[in-house]
mmCIF file of C-alpha atoms in Angstrom:
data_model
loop_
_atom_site.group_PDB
_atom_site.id
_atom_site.type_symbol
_atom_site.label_atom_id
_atom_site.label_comp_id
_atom_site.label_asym_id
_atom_site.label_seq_id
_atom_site.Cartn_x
_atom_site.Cartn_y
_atom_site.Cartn_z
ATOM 1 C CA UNK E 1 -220.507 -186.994 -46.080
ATOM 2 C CA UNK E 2 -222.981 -185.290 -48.497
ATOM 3 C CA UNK E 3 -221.964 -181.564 -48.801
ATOM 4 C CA UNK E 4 -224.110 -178.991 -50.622
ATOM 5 C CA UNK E 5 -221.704 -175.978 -52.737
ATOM 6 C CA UNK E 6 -223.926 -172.471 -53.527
ATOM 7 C CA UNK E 7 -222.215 -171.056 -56.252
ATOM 8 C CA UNK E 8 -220.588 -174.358 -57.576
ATOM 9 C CA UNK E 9 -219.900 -173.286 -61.442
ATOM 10 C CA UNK E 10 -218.126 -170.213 -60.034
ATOM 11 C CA UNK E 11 -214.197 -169.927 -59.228
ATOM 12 C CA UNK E 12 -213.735 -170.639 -55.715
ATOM 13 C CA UNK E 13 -216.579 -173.165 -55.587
ATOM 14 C CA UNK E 14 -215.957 -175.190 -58.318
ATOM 15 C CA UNK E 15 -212.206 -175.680 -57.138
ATOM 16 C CA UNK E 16 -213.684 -176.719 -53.723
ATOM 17 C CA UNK E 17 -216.183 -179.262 -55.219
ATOM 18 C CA UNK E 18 -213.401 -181.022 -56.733
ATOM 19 C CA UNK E 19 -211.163 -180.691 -53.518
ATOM 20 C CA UNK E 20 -214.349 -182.180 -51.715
ATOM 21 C CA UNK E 21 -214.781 -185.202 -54.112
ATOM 22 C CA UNK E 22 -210.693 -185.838 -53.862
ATOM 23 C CA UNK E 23 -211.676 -186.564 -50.644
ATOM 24 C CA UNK E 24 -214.685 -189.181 -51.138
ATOM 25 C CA UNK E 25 -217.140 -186.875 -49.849
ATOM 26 C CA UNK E 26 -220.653 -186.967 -52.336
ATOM 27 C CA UNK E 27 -221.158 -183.187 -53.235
ATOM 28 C CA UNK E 28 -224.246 -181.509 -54.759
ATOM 29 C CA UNK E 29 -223.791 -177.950 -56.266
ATOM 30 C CA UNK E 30 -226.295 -174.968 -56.642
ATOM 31 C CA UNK E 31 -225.816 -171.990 -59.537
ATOM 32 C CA UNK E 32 -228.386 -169.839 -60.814
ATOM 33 C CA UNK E 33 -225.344 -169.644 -64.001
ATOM 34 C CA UNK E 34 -226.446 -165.999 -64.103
ATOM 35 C CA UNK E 35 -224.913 -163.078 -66.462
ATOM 36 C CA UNK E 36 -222.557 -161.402 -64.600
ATOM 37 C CA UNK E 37 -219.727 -162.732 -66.688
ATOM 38 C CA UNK E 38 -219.728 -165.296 -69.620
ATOM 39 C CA UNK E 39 -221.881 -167.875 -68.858
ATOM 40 C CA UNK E 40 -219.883 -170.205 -71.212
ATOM 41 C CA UNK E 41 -216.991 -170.224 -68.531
ATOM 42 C CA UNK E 42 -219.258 -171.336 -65.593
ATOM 43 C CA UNK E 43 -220.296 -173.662 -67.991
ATOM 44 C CA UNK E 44 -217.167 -174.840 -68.964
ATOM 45 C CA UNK E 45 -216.670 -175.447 -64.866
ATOM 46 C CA UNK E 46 -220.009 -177.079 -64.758
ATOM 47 C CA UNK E 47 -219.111 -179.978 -67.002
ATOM 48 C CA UNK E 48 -215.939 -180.724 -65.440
ATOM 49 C CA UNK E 49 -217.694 -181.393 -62.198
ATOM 50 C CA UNK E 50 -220.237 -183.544 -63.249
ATOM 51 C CA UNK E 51 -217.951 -185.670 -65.076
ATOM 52 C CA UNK E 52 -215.818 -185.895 -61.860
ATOM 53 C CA UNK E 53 -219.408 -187.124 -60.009
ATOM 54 C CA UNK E 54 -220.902 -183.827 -58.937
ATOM 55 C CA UNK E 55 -224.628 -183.084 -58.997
ATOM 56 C CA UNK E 56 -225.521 -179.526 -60.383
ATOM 57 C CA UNK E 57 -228.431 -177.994 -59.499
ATOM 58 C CA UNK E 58 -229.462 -175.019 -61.548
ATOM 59 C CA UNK E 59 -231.389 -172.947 -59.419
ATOM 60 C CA UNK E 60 -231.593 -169.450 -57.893
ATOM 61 C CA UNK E 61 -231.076 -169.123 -54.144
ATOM 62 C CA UNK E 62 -233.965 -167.042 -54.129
ATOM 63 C CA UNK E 63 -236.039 -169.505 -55.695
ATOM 64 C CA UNK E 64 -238.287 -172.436 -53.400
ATOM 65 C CA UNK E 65 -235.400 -174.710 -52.341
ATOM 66 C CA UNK E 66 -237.352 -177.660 -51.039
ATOM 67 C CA UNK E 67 -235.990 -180.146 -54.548
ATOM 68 C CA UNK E 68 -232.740 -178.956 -53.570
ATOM 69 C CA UNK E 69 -233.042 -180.229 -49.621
ATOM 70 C CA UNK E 70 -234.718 -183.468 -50.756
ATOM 71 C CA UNK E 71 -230.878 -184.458 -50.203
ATOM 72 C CA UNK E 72 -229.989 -184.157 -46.832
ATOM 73 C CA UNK E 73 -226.262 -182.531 -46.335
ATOM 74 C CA UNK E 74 -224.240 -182.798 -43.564
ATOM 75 C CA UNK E 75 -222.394 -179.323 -44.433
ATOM 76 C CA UNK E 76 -223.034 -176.200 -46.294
ATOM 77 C CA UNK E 77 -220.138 -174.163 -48.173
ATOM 78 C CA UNK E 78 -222.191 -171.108 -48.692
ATOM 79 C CA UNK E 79 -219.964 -169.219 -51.519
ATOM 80 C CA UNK E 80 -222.686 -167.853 -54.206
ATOM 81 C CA UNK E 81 -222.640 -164.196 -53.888
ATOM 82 C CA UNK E 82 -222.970 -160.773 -55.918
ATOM 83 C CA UNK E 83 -219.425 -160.121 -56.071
ATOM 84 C CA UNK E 84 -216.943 -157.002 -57.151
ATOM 85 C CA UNK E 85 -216.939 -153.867 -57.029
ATOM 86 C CA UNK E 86 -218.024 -152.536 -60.032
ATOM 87 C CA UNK E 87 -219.921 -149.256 -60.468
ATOM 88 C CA UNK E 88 -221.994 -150.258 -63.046
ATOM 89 C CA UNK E 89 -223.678 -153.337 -60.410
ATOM 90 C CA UNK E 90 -226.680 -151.535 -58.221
ATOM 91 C CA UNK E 91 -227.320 -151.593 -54.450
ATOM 92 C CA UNK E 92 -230.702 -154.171 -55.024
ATOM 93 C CA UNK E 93 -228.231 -156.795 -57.141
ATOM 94 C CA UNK E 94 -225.767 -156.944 -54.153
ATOM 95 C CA UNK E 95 -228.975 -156.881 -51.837
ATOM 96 C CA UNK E 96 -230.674 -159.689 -53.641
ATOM 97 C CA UNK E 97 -227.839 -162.125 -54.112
ATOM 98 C CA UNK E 98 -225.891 -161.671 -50.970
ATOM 99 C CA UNK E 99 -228.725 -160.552 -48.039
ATOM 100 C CA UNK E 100 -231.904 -161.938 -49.593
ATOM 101 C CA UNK E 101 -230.665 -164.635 -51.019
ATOM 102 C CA UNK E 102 -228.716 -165.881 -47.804
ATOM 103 C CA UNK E 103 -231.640 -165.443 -45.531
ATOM 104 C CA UNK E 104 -233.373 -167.715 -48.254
ATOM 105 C CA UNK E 105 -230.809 -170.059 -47.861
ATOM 106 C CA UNK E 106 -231.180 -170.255 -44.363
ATOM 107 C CA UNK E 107 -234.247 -170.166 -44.010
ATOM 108 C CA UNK E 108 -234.372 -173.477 -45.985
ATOM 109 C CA UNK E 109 -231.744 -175.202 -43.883
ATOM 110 C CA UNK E 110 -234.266 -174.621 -40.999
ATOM 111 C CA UNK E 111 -236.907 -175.857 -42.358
ATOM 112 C CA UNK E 112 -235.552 -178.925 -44.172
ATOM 113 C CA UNK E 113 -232.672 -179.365 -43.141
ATOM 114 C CA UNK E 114 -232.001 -179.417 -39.131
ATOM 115 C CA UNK E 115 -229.297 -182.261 -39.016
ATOM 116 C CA UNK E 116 -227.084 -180.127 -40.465
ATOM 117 C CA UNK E 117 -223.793 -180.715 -38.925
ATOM 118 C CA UNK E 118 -222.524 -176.797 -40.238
ATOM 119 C CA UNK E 119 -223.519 -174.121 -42.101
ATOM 120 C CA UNK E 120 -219.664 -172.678 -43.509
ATOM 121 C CA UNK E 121 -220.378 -168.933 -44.869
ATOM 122 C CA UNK E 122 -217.828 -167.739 -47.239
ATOM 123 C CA UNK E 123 -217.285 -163.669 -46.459
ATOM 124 C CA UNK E 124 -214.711 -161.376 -47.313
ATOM 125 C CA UNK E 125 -211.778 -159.362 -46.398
ATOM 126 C CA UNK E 126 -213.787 -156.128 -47.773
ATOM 127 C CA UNK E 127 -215.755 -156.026 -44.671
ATOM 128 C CA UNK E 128 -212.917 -154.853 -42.934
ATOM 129 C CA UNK E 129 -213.193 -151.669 -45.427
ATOM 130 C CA UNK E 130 -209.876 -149.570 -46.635
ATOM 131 C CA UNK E 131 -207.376 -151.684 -44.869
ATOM 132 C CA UNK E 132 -207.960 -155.085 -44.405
ATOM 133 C CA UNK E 133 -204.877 -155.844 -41.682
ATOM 134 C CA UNK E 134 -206.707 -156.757 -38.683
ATOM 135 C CA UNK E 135 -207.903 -159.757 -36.953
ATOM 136 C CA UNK E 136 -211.166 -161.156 -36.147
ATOM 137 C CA UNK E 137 -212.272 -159.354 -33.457
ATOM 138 C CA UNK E 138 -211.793 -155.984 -35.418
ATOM 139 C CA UNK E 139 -214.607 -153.584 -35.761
ATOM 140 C CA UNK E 140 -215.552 -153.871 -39.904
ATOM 141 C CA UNK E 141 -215.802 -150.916 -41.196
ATOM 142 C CA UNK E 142 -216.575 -152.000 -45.374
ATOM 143 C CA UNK E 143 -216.634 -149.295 -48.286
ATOM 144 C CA UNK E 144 -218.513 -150.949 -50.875
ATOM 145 C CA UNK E 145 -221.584 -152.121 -51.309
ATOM 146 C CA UNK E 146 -220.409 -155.839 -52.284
ATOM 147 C CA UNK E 147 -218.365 -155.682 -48.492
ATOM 148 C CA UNK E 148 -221.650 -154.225 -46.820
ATOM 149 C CA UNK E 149 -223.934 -156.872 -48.519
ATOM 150 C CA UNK E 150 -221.597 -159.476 -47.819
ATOM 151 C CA UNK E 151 -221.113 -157.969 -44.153
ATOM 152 C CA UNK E 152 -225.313 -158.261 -43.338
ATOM 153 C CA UNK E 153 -225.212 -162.096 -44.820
ATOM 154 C CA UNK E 154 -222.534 -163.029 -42.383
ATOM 155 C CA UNK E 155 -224.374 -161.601 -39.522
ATOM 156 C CA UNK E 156 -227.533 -163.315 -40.676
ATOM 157 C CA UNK E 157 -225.476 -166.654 -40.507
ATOM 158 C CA UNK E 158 -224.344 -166.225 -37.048
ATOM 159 C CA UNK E 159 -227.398 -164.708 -36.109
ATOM 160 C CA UNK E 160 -229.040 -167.820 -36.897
ATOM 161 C CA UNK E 161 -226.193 -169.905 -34.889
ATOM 162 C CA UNK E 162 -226.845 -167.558 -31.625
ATOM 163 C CA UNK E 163 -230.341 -168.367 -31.677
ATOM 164 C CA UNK E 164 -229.482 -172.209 -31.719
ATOM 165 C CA UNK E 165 -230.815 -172.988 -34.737
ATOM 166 C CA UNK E 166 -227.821 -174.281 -36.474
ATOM 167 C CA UNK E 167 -223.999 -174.397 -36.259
ATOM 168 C CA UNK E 168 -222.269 -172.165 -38.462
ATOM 169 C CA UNK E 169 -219.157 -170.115 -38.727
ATOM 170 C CA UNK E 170 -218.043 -167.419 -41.416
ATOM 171 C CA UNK E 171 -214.639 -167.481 -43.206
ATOM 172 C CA UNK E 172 -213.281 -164.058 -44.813
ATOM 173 C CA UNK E 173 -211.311 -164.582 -48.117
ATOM 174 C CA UNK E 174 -208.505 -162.666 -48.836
ATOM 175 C CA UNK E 175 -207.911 -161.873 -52.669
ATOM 176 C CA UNK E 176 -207.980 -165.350 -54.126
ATOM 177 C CA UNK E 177 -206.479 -165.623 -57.790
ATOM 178 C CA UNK E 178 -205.783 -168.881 -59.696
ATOM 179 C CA UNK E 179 -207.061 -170.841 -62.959
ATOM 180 C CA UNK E 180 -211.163 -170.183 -63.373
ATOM 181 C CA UNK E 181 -210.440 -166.736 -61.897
ATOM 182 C CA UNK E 182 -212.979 -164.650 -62.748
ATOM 183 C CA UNK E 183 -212.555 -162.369 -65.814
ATOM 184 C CA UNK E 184 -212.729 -159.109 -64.881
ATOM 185 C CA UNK E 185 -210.898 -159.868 -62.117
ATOM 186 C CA UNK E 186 -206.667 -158.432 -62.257
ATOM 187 C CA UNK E 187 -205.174 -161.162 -63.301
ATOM 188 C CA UNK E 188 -207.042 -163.365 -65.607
ATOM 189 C CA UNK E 189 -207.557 -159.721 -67.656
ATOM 190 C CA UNK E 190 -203.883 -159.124 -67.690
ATOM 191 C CA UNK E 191 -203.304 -162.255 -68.767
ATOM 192 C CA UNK E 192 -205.608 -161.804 -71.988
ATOM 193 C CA UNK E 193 -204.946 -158.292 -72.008
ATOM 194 C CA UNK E 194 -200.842 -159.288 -72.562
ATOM 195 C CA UNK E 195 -201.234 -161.792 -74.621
ATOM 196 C CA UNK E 196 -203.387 -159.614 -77.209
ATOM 197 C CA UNK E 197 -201.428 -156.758 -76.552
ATOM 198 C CA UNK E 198 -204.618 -154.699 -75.323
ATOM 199 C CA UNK E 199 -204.112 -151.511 -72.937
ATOM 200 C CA UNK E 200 -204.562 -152.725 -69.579
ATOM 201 C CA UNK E 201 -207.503 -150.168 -67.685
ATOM 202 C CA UNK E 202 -205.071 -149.656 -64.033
ATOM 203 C CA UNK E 203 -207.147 -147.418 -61.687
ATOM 204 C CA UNK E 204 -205.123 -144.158 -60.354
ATOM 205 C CA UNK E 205 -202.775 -145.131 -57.263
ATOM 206 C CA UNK E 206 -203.773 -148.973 -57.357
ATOM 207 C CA UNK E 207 -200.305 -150.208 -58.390
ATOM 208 C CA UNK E 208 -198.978 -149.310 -55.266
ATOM 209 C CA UNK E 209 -201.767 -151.396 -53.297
ATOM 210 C CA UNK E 210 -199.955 -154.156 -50.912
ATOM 211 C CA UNK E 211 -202.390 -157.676 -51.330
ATOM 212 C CA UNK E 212 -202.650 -160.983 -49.531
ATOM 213 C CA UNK E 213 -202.533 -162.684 -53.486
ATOM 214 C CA UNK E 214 -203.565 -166.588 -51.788
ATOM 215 C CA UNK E 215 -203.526 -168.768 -54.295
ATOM 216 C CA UNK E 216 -206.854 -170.872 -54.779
ATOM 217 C CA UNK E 217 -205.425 -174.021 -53.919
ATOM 218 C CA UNK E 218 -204.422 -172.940 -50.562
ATOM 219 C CA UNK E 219 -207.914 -171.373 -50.144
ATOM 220 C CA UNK E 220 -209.671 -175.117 -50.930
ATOM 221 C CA UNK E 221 -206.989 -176.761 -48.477
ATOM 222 C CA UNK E 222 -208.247 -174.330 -45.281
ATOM 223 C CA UNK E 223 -212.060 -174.914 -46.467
ATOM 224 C CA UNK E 224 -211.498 -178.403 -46.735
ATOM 225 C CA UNK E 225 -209.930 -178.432 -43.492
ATOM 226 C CA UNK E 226 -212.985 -177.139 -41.356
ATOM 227 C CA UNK E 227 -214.989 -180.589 -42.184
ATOM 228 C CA UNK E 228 -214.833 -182.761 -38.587
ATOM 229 C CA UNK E 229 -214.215 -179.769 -36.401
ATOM 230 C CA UNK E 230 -217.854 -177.876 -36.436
ATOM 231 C CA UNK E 231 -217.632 -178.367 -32.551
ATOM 232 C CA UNK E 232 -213.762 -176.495 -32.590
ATOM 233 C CA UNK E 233 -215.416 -173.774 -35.271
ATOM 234 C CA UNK E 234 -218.808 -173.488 -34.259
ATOM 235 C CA UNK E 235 -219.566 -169.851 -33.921
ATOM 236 C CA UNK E 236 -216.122 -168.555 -34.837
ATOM 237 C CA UNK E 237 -215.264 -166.059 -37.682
ATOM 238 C CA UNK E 238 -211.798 -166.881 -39.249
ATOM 239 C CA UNK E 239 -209.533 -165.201 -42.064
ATOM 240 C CA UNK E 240 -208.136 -166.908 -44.839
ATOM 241 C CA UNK E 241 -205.662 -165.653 -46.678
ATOM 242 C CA UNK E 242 -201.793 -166.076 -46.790
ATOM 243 C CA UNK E 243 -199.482 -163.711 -44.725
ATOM 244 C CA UNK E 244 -197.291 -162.935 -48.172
ATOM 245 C CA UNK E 245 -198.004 -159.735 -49.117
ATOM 246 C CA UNK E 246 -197.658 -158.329 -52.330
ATOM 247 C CA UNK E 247 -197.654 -154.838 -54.356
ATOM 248 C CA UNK E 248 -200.216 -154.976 -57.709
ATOM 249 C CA UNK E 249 -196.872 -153.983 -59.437
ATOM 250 C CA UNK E 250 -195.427 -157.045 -58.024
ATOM 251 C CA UNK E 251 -198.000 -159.263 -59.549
ATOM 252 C CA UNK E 252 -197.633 -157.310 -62.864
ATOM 253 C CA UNK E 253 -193.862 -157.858 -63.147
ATOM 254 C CA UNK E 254 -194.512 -161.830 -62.198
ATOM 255 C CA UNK E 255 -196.942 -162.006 -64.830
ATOM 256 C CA UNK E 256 -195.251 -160.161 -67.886
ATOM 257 C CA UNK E 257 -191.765 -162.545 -66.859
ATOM 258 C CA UNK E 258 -194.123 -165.650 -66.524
ATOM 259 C CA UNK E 259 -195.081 -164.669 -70.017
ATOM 260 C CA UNK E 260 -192.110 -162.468 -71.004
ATOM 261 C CA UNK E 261 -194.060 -159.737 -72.437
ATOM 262 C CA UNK E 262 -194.512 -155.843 -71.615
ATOM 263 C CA UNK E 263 -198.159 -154.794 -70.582
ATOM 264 C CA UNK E 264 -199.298 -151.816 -72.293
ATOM 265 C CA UNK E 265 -201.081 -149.659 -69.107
ATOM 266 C CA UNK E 266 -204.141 -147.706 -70.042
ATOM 267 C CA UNK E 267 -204.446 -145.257 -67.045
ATOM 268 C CA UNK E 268 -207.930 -144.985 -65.019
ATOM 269 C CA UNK E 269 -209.164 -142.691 -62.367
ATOM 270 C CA UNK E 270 -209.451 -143.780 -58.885
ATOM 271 C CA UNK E 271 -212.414 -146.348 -58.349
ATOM 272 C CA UNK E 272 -214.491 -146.438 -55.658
ATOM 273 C CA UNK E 273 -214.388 -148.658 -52.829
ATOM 274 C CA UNK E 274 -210.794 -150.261 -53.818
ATOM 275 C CA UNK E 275 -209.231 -151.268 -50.658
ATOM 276 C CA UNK E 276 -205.527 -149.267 -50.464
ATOM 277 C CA UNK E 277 -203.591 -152.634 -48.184
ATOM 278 C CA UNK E 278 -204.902 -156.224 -47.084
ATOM 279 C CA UNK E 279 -202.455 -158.687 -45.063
ATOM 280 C CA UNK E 280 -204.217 -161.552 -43.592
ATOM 281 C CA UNK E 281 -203.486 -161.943 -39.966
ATOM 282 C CA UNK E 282 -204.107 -165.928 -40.220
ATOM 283 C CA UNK E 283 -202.951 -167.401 -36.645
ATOM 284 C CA UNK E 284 -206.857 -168.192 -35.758
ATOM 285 C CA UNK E 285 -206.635 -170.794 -39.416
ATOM 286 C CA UNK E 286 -203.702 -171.700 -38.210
ATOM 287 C CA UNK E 287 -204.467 -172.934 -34.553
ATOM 288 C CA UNK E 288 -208.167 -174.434 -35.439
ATOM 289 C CA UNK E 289 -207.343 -175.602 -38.942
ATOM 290 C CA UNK E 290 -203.797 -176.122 -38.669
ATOM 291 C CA UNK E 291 -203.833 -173.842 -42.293
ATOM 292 C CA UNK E 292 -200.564 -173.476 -43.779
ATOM 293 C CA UNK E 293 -200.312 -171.809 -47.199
ATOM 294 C CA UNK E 294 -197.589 -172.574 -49.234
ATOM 295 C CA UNK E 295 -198.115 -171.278 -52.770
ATOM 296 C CA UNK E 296 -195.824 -168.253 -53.970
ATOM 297 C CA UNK E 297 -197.132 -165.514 -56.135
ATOM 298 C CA UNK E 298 -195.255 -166.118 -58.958
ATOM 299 C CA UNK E 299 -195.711 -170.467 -58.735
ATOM 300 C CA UNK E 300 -199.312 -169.416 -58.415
ATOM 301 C CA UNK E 301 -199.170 -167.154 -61.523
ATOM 302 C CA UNK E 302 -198.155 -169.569 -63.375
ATOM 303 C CA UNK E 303 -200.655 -172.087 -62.759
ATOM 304 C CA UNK E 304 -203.046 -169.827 -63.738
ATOM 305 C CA UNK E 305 -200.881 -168.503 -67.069
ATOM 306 C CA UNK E 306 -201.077 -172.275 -67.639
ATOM 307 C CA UNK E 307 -204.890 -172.239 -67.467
ATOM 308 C CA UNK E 308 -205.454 -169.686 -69.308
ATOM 309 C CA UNK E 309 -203.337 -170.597 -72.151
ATOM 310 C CA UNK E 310 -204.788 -174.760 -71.948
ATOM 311 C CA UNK E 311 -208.620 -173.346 -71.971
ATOM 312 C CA UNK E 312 -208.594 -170.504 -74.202
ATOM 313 C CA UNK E 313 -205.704 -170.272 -76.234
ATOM 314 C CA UNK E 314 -204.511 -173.767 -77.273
#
C-alpha cells in the first residue's frame, strides 16, 4: 500500500511512519518543519525515516499540493496540526494549521486523489473539553482553542465522508508521551529539567490531574490497526487512549525513581484550558480494532528516559 503521513517529522507521525514501513507498506511524509519547537529535532526524525525508506516532502499543507498527489495513496494519516495549549500561540495559528489547512488537504484528496481507500484524521481528547471521560457519542464541549480548531477539522473530515466524497473516520488521542515527545510537552521537560537540576514551571492544581498517559507505541499499534478495515471504520469516530489512569504526581514520582533524582518544582498559576481528568473509554478500539494497550507508565517512562539520555545526553 502507498500511505501518505501529514506531519511526518513530528512525534506521533514519525513513530507511525516507521510502524507503517515495519509492515512493508511504501510511505510518503509531508512537514512544513515549521518553528514551533526546535527544528533540529524534527530534523533529527526526518533523517531517520528516510534512511529507513521514507519519502519526505517538505511542504506546507496550505501550499498547492498537486507534486505531493502525483503519488497516488491508498490511505491518509492526517496528524499535522497546531498543537498545545499555550497562551502565547494566537487564534489564526490554530485556525491556519488545523481548519485551513485540513480543508486544503481535503480539498486535494478530491481533486487528485479519488481512489483513496481512507482518509484517517488524527483528533484529540481536548474536544471533549474539562473532562475528557466520555465516549464517542458525547456532546464535545472543548476549552481551548487547539481542541476547538482541532474540533472544526474533524467535522470537515466527516463532512466530506457524508457527502460521499471519500471514506474517512477521526481518531481522538489521549495524552500520548514517549521518545520524540515534544519538548514542551510534561515529560520530555522534566526529564531535562531533572537532569539539569532546573525548577520545573507546574501550573496551580495540575498535579492532582488524573491522565490516560498511552504510551506512543500503543498509539502506532491502534493506527496501524485501522489499515484493511475502512469498510468496518468508515464514518466512525473512535478514542485511543489506554484505560490506565494516572495522577501528574504519579508520572513525576515514576520519573524522578526512573532517574533517581528529586525535581525541584517552580510553582505556576493556573493555565488556561488545562483539562482537570481524561480516562479513555476505549471498548469502540477495542471491538473494531481489536486495540489492546499494554505499556505501563513507568515501562513507558523509561523508554523515553532512555531516549532522551541516547539523543541528547550521550
Amino acid at each position: 500500500m502507498k500511505i501518505l503521513v501529514t506531519g511526518a517529522a513530528g512525534f506521533i507521525a514519525s513513530h507511525l511512519c516507521e510502524k507503517l514501513v515495519s509492515m512493508g507498506h511504501l510511505v510518503f511524509g509531508i512537514d512544513n518543519f515549521n518553528d514551533y519547537y526546535d527544528v533540529k529535532l524534527k530534523e533529527i526524525n526526518a533523517s531517520d525515516l528516510v534512511n529507513k525508506g521514507v519519502t519526505i516532502f517538505r511542504e506546507d499543507l496550505n501550499a498547492d499540493l498537486k507534486s505531493v498527489f502525483e503519488n497516488q495513496y491508498d490511505y491518509i494519516f492526517h496528524l499535522a496540526a497546531q498543537p498545545g495549549i499555550s497562551a502565547a500561540t494566537p487564534l489564526h495559528e490554530y485556525v491556519d494549521n488545523n481548519i485551513y489547512a485540513t480543508q486544503n488537504l481535503l480539498d486535494s484528496v478530491v481533486k487528485y486523489n479519488p481512489d483513496l481507500k481512507l482518509f484517517v484524521n488524527i483528533a484529540t481528547s481536548s474536544v471533549y473539553g474539562k473532562e475528557a471521560t466520555v465516549n464517542e457519542t458525547a456532546i464535545p464541549k472543548p476549552a481551548s482553542y487547539y481542541g476547538v480548531t482541532k474540533l472544526a477539522a474533524e467535522q470537515l473530515v466527516l463532512s466530506l465522508k457524508i457527502e460521499g466524497k471519500i471514506k474517512a473516520c477521526s481518531v481522538r488521542l489521549y495524552s500520548v508521551y514517549g521518545p520524540r515527545e515534544r519538548p514542551e510537552k510534561l515529560y520530555t521537560k522534566l526529564i531535562e529539567n531533572l537532569y539539569y537540576d532546573k525548577p520545573f514551571p507546574l501550573f496551580e492544581g495540575s498535579i492532582y490531574h488524573e491522565r490516560s498517559f498511552t504510551y506512543v507505541g500503543d498509539i502506532v499499534e491502534g493506527l496501524a490497526a485501522i489499515i484493511g478495515k475502512e469498510e468496518l471504520v468508515d464514518g466512525e469516530i473512535i478514542n485511543l487512549g489506554t484505560d490506565e489512569v494516572n495522577t501528574t504526581q504519579e508520572g513525576i514520582t515514576a520519573v524522578e525513581e526512573i532517574m533517581n533524582k528529586k525535581l525541584i518544582i517552580d510553582n505556576q498559576p493556573p493555565r488556561k484550558g488545562d483539562q482537570l481528568k481524561t480516562a479513555a473509554i476505549i471498548d469502540k478500539a477495542r471491538n473494531l480494532l481489536n486495540y489492546n494497550p499494554k505499556v505501563s507508565l513507568k515501562q513507558g517512562l523509561q523508554e523515553q528516559v532512555n531516549w532522551y539520555f541516547e539523543k541528547f545526553i550521550n
